[in-house]
Every structure is written in structure tokens, then in C-alpha cells.
Coordinates of C-alpha atoms and ligand atoms in Angstrom, one line a residue:
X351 CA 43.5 -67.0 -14.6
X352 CA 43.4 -64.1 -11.9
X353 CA 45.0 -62.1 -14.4
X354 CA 42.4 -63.2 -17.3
X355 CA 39.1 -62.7 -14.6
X356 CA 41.1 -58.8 -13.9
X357 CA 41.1 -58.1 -17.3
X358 CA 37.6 -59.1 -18.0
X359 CA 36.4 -57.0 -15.3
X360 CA 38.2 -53.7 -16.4
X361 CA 36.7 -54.6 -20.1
X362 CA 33.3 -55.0 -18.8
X363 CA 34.2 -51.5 -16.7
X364 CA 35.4 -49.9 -19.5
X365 CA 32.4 -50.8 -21.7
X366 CA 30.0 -50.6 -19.0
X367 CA 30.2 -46.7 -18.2
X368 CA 29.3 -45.3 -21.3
X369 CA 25.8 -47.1 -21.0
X370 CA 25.9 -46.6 -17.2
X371 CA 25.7 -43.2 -17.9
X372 CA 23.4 -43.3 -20.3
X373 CA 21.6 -44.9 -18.0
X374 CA 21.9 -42.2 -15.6
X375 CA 21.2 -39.4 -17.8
X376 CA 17.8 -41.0 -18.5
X377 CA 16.8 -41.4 -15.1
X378 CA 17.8 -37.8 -14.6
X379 CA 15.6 -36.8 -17.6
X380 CA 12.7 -38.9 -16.5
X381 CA 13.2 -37.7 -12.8
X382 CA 13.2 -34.2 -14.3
X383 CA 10.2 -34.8 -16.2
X384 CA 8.3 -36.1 -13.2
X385 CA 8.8 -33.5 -11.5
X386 CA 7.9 -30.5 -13.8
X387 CA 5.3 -32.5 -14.6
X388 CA 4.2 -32.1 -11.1
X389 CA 4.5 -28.2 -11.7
X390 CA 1.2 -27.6 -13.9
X391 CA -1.8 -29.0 -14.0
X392 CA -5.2 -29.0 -11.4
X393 CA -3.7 -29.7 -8.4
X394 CA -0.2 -27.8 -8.0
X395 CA 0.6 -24.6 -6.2
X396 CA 3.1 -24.3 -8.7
X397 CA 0.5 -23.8 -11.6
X398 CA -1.1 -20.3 -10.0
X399 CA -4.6 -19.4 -11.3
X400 CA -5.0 -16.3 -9.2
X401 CA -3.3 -13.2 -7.2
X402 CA -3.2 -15.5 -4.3
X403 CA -2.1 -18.3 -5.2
X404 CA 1.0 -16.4 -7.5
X405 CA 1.8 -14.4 -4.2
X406 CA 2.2 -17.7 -1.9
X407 CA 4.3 -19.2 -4.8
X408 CA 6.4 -16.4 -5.0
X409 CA 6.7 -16.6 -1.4
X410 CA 7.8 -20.3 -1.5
X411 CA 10.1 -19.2 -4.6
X412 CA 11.8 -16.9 -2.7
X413 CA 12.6 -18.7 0.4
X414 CA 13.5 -21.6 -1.6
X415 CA 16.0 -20.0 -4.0
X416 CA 16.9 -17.6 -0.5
X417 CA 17.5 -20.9 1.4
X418 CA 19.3 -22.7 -1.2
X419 CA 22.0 -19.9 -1.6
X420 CA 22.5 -19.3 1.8
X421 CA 22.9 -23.1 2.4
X422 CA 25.8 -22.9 -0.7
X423 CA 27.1 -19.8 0.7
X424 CA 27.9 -21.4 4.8
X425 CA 28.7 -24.7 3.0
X426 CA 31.6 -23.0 1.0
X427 CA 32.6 -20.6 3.5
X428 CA 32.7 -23.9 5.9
X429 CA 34.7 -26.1 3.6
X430 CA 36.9 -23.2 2.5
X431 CA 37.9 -22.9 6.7
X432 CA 38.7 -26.3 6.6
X433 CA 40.4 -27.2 3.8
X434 CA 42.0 -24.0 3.2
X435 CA 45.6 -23.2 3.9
X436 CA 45.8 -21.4 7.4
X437 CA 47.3 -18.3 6.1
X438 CA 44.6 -17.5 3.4
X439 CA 41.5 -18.4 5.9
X440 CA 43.3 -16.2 8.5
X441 CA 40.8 -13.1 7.8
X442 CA 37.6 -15.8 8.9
X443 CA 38.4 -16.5 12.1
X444 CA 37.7 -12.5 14.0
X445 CA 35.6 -10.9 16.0
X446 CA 34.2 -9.6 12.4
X447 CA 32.9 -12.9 10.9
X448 CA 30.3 -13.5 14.0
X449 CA 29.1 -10.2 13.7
X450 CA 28.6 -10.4 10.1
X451 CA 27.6 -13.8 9.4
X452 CA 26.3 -15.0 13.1
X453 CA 24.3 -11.3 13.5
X454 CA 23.9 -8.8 11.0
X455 CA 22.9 -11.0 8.2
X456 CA 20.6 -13.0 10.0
X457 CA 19.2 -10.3 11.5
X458 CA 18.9 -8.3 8.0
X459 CA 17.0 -11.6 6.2
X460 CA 15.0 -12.5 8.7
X461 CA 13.8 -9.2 9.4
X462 CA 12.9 -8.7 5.5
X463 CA 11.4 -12.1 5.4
X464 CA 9.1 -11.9 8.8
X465 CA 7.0 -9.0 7.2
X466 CA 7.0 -10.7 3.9
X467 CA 5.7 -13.1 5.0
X468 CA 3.0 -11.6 7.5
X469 CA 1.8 -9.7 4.2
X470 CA 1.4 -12.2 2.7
X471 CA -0.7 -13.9 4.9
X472 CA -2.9 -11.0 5.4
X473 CA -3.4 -10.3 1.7
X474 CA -4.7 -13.8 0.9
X475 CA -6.7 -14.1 4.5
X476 CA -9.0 -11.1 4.3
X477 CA -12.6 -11.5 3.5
X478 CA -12.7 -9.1 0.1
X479 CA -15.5 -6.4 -0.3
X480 CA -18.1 -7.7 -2.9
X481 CA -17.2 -11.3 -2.2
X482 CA -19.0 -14.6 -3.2
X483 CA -19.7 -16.1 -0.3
X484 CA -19.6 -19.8 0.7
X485 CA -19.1 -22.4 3.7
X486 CA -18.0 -25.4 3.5
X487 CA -18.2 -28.2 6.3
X488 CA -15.5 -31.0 6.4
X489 CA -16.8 -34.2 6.8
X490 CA -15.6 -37.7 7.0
X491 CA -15.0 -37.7 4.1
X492 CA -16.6 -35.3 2.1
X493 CA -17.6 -31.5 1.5
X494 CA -20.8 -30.1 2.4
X495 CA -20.9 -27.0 0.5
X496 CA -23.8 -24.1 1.0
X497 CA -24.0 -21.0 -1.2
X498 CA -25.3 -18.2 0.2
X499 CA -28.3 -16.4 -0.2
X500 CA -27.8 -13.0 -2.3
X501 CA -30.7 -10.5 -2.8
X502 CA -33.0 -12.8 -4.9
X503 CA -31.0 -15.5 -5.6
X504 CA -31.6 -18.2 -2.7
X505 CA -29.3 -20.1 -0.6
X506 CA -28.6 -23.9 -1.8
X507 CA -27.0 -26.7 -0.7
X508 CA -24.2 -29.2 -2.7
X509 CA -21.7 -31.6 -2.2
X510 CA -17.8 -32.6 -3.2
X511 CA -18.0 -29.4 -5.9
X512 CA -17.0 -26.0 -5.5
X513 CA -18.1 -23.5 -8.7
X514 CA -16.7 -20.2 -8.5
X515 CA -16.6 -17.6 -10.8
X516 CA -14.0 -16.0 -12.7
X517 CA -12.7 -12.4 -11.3
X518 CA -14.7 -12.4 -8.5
X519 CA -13.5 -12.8 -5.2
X520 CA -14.8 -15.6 -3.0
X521 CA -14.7 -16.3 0.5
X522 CA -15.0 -19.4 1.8
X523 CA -16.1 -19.8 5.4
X524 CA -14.8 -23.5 6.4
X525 CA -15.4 -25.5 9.7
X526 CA -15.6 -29.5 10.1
X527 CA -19.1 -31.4 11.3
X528 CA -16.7 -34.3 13.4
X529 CA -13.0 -34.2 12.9
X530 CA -10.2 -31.8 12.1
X531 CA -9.8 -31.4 8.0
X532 CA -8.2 -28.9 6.3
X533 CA -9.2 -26.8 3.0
X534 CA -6.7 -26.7 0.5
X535 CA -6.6 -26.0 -3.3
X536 CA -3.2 -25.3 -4.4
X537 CA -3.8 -23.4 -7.5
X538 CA -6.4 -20.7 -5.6
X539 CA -4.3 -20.2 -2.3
X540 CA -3.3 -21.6 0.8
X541 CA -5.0 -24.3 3.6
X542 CA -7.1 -23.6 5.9
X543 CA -7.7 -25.9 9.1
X544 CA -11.2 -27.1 8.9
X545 CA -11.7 -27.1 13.0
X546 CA -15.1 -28.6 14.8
X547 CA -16.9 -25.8 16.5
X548 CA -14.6 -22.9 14.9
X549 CA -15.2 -20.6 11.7
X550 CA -12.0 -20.2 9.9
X551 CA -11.9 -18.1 6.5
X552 CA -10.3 -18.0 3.2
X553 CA -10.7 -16.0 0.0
X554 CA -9.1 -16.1 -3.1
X555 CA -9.6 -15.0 -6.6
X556 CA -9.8 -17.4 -9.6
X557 CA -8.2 -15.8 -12.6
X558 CA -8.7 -18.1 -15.0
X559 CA -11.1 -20.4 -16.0
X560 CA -10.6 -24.1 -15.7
X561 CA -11.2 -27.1 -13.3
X562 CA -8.7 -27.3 -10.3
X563 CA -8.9 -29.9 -8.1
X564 CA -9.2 -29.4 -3.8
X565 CA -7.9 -31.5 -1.2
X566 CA -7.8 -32.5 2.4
X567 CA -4.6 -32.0 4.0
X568 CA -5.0 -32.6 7.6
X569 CA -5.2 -36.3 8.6
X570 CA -8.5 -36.9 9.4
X571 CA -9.1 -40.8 9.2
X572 CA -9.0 -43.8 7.5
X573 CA -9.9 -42.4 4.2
X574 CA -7.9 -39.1 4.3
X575 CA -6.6 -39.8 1.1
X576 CA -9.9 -39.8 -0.7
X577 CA -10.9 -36.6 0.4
X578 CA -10.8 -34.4 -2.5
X579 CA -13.3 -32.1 -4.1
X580 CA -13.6 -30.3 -7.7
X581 CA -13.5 -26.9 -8.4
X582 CA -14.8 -25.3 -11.4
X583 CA -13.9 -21.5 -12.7
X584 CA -16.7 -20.6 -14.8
X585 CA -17.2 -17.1 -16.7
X586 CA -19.6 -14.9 -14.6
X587 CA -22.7 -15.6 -16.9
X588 CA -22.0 -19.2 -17.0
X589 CA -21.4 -19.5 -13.1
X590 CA -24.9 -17.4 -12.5
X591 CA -26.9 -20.1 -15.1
X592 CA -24.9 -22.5 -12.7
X593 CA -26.2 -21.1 -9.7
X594 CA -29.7 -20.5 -11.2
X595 CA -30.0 -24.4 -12.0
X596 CA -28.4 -25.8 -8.8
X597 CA -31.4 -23.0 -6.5
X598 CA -34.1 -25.2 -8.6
X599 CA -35.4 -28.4 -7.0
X600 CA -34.8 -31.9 -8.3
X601 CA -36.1 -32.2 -11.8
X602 CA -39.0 -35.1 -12.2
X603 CA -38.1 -38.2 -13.8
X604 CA -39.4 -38.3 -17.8
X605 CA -39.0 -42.3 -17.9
X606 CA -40.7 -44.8 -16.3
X607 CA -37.2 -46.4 -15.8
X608 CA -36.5 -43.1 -14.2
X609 CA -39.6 -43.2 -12.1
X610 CA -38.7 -46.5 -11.1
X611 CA -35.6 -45.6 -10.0
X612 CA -36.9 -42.5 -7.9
X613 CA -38.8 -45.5 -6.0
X614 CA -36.1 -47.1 -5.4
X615 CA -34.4 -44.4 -3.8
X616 CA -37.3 -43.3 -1.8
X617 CA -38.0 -47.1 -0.5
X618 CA -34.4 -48.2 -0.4
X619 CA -34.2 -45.5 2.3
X620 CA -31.6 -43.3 0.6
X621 CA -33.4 -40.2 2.2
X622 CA -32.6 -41.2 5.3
X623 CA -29.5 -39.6 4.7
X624 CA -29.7 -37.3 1.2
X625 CA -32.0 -34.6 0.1
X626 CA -33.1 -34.9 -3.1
X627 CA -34.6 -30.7 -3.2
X628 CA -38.4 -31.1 -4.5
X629 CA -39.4 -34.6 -3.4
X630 CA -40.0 -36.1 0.1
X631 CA -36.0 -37.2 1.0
X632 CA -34.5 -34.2 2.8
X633 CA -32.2 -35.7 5.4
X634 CA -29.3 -33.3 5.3
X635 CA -26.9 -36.3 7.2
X636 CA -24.9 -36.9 3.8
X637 CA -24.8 -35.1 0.8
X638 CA -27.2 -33.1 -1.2
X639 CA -28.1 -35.2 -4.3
X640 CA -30.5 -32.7 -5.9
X641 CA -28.1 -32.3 -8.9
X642 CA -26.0 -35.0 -8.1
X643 CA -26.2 -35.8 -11.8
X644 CA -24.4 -32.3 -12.9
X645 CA -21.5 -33.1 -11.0
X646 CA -17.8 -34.3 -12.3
X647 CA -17.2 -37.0 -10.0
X648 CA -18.3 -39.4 -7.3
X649 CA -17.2 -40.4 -3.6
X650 CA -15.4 -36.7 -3.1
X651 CA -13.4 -36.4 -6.1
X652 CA -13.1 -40.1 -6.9
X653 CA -14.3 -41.5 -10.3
X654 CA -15.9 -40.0 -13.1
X655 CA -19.8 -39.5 -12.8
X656 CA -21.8 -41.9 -14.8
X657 CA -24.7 -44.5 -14.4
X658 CA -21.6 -47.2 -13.8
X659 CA -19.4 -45.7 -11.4
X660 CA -22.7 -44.2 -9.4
X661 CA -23.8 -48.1 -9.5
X662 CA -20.4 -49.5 -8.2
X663 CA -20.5 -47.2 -5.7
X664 CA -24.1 -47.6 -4.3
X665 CA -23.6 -50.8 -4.2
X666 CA -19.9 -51.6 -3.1
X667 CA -19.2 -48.2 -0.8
X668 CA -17.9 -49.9 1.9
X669 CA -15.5 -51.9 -0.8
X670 CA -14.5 -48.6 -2.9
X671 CA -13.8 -46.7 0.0
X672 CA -13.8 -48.3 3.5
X673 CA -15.1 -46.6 7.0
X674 CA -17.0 -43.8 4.7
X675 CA -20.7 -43.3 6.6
X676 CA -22.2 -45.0 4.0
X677 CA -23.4 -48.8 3.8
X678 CA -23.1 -51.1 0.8
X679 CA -26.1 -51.3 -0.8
X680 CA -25.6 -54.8 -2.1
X681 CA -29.0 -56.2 -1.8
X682 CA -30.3 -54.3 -5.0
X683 CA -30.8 -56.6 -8.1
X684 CA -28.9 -55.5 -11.3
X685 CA -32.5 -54.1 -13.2
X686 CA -33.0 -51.8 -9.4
X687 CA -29.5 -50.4 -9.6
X688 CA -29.2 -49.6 -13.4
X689 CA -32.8 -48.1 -12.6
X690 CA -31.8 -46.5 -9.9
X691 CA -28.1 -45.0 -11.0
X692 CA -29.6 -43.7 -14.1
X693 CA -32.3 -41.8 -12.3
X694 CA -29.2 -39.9 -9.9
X695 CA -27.7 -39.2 -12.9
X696 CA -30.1 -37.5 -14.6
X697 CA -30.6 -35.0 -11.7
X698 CA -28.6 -32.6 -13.8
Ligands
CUA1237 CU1 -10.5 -34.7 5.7 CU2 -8.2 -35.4 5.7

């Protein structure tokens, strides 16, 4: 019976492996996949869109590769004094091995790497000649973002949505209104801490249009994690008609449903907090909704920006994302909210 169990076992074994492996070289594909997946796409410092951005990846390539070899490289030269037989590992135990391998080659790395590294961080820190220039406050949790006047063109105000254009450098002038945040959007370039009462700066060059997505990555509260903003990488024309539309005030509703839903937001005492650029509500205390409409998203990079999700958020914020500054607004009736989510989104 022993014998008969044994022999089932070591059948099973013998059948088993081949699919255990198979096994295994699919979850090594899929793991594989997962994480080149990881490598492209709007939010990965491995998916440079600019000068920046390539140098700090090249950067990370290099100490990584530089790091893994050098790990390989003790590892062996560690097992190889172990396990090897005394006579043949003689020649690593000297005077000679320390100074190589404990001094000189340290010493020779690390004294490539240090001003490397220093250039890079100066290359991707200074504020360029002929720069766009914007700041951008940290808040709990979103991004108050203010263009710059230049010549004619006047300064404005947005929120959660940073549009650069393409080739031309931008410096972005970051500090936080309550908490420490930090600026990061791993395609342009590196983080920035986001510190209250200090100016910190960052500029980078987008090289290629598309939409990339920023990020928080300091801890700054309960919703850290839904701290992100979009950035858009427009060609220079399209950025300036961008620029041109976001200067001009609110546009006035064309529908009486739209009206309607201006009145809402006026009497619900929405401007109490938001500016709406060419009518009465001009708190700056949360964000700029002047062209609220135009943007991608909601709630600082959350959901997709339609009359639905800008509904479920007015009314459910505290729900959707918990501690933000913002009450639910659950008291509205169904008719009020559609009436007054379609009027926010058609500030384009
Ligand atoms: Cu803001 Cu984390």
C-alpha cells in the first residue's frame, strides 16, 4: 500500500512538472509583460518625452545596469573565495585585493558617478532663457495652476491641468498653500518638493506631443493617492489658441437649462469657494472653474469630464474622495444637478 501511495506520488511528480513549468513560464511572461507594460505610456520615467527626462533615465540606466554588475562581480568574487580550492584563491587574499577592490575602484566609480550625477541635476534644474513660465501651488489635494502674464497676453488662473507647448522650455515655479507635496511628472523630468512658504523650480522640455499624466509623490494626507494632474503637449499654435481661450472669461450660458444652472451655482454658494472669470463668483479658495468644461478630468486627475461624473462628484465629494475641502452637495434635486453639471461643462 506504501509502496502503491510512493508510486502514485512520483507519477503525479513526473506528470506534474511539465505543466508546472508551463505554469511558471507563463507567470514569467505575464510578470514580464506587466512590467514593460509599466515602461511606456503617460505616466513612466521610462517613456522619456524630453531632454530631461531621457537624461534622468539614462542616469537611472546607468546606475542600475552599474549596480547590477558590480553586485554580480563581489557576489562571484565572494563565492569563488569560498568555495574555491585554497591554492587557486591564494592570489585574493593580499595586500593587492583591498587596494583594488576596497579603494581604487570605489574610489574611480564613485568619483565618475558624483559629477554625473551633479550634471545632471543642474542641467534639468536651471530656469532656461526664453522659458514658459508657470507656478503651481500644491493643495490638499489639488493643483492651482497660474500662467504668467507675457507682453499682451494676460496672466490666468486653472486648475488640475498643465498645457505646455511643444519645444519650448517651461519652468515651473512650485510651492504648496498647507502641506508638503511634491511635483512630479515622470515623462518631463524629475520631483520637485512642493514646500509651504518656499519657491522651488523645475523646467523641462516637452519633445513630443501627447498627454502625460503628473503626480504627487510626497505624502501629504489622506487622499495622497488621488492627487494627480494632466498634462497636455500641444504644438505651439495650438497651445497659444489654448492660452488665448483659457485669458477669456466664462462664456454665458445659451440655454435656459444652462442659465438655470448658473443660478444654481451662484445660489448654491459654489462661489464661495471657485471663480467662475466674468460673473460674480471669484473666491480663489478652490479651483478656477472658468473653463472647467475644457478640461480632461475631474477631482485632480480622477474621472473623465462629463455632465455625469461632474454630477457624482458635486454631489457625493466627500463619498468619491474623502477629507478633500469640499462638502457633498447632496441636497440638490436630480433636475438642479443635471442643470447645474451641464452648465460647468459647457464652460469650455
Ligand atoms: Cu499632495 Cu501627496
Amino acid at each position: 500500500m506504501q509502496d502503491h501511495v510512493g508510486r502514485m506520488d512520483l507519477e503525479a511528480t513526473r506528470h506534474g512538472l511539465p505543466w508546472r513549468r508551463t505554469a511558471t513560464t507563463r507567470a514569467a511572461a505575464l510578470a514580464c509583460a506587466v512590467s514593460l507594460a509599466g515602461c511606456s505610456g503617460v505616466q513612466s520615467a521610462l517613456d522619456p518625452a524630453g531632454g530631461d527626462a531621457l537624461r534622468i533615465y539614462w542616469l537611472t540606466v546607468i546606475m542600475t545596469v552599474g549596480g547590477a554588475l558590480i553586485f554580480l562581480l563581489v557576489t562571484g568574487l565572494l563565492l569563488y573565495a569560498i568555495f574555491a580550492p585554497p591554492e587557486r584563491r591564494a592570489w585574493l587574499s593580499g595586500r593587492r585585493t583591498i587596494v583594488v577592490g576596497g579603494l581604487a575602484f570605489p574610489i574611480v566609480v564613485l568619483s565618475g558617478l558624483l559629477p554625473y550625477g551633479l550634471i545632471v541635476m543642474r542641467d534639468t534644474d536651471v530656469p532656461m532663457p526664453g522659458a514658459l513660465q508657470v507656478e503651481v501651488v500644491g493643495e490638499q489635494y489639488w493643483w492651482r495652476v497660474k500662467y504668467a502674464a507675457e507682453g499682451a497676453k494676460p496672466e490666468f488662473s486653472t486648475a488640475n491641468e498643465l498645457v505646455i507647448p511643444v519645444g519650448q522650455p517651461v519652468t515651473v515655479t512650485v510651492t504648496a498653500a498647507d502641506v508638503i507635496h511634491s511635483f512630479w511628472i515622470p515623462n518631463l523630468g524629475g520631483k520637485v518638493d512642493m514646500i509651504p512658504g518656499r519657491i522651488n523650480r523645475l523646467s523641462f522640455t516637452a519633445e513630443r506631443p501627447g498627454i502625460y499624466r503628473g503626480v504627487c509623490a510626497e505624502f501629504c494626507g489622506d487622499q495622497h493617492a488621488r492627487m494627480a494632474f494632466d498634462v497636455v503637449a500641444l504644438e505651439p499654435a495650438a497651445f497659444e489658441g489654448w492660452r488665448a481661450a483659457q485669458a477669456k472669461p466664462a462664456r454665458s450660458p445659451d440655454l435656459p437649462f444652462l442659465a438655470r444652472g448658473r443660478e444654481l451655482f451662484r445660489a448654491g454658494g459654489c462661489g464661495s469657494c471657485h471663480a467662475v472669470r466674468g460673473t460674480d463668483t471669484d473666491s480663489a479658495f478652490g479651483p478656477d472653474l472658468t473653463h472647467v468644461g475644457s478640461r480632461r478630468t475631474i477631482g485632480a486627475g480622477q474621472f473623465p469630464n462629463n455632465v455625469g461624473t461632474l454630477a457624482g462628484w458635486i454631489a457625493n465629494t466627500q463619498h468619491i474622495k474623502p477629507g478633500v475641502r469640499m462638502p457633498s452637495y447632496g441636497s440638490f434635486t436630480g433636475e438642479d444637478l443635471r442643470a447645474l453639471a451641464a452648465y460647468l461643462e459647457s464652460l469650455k
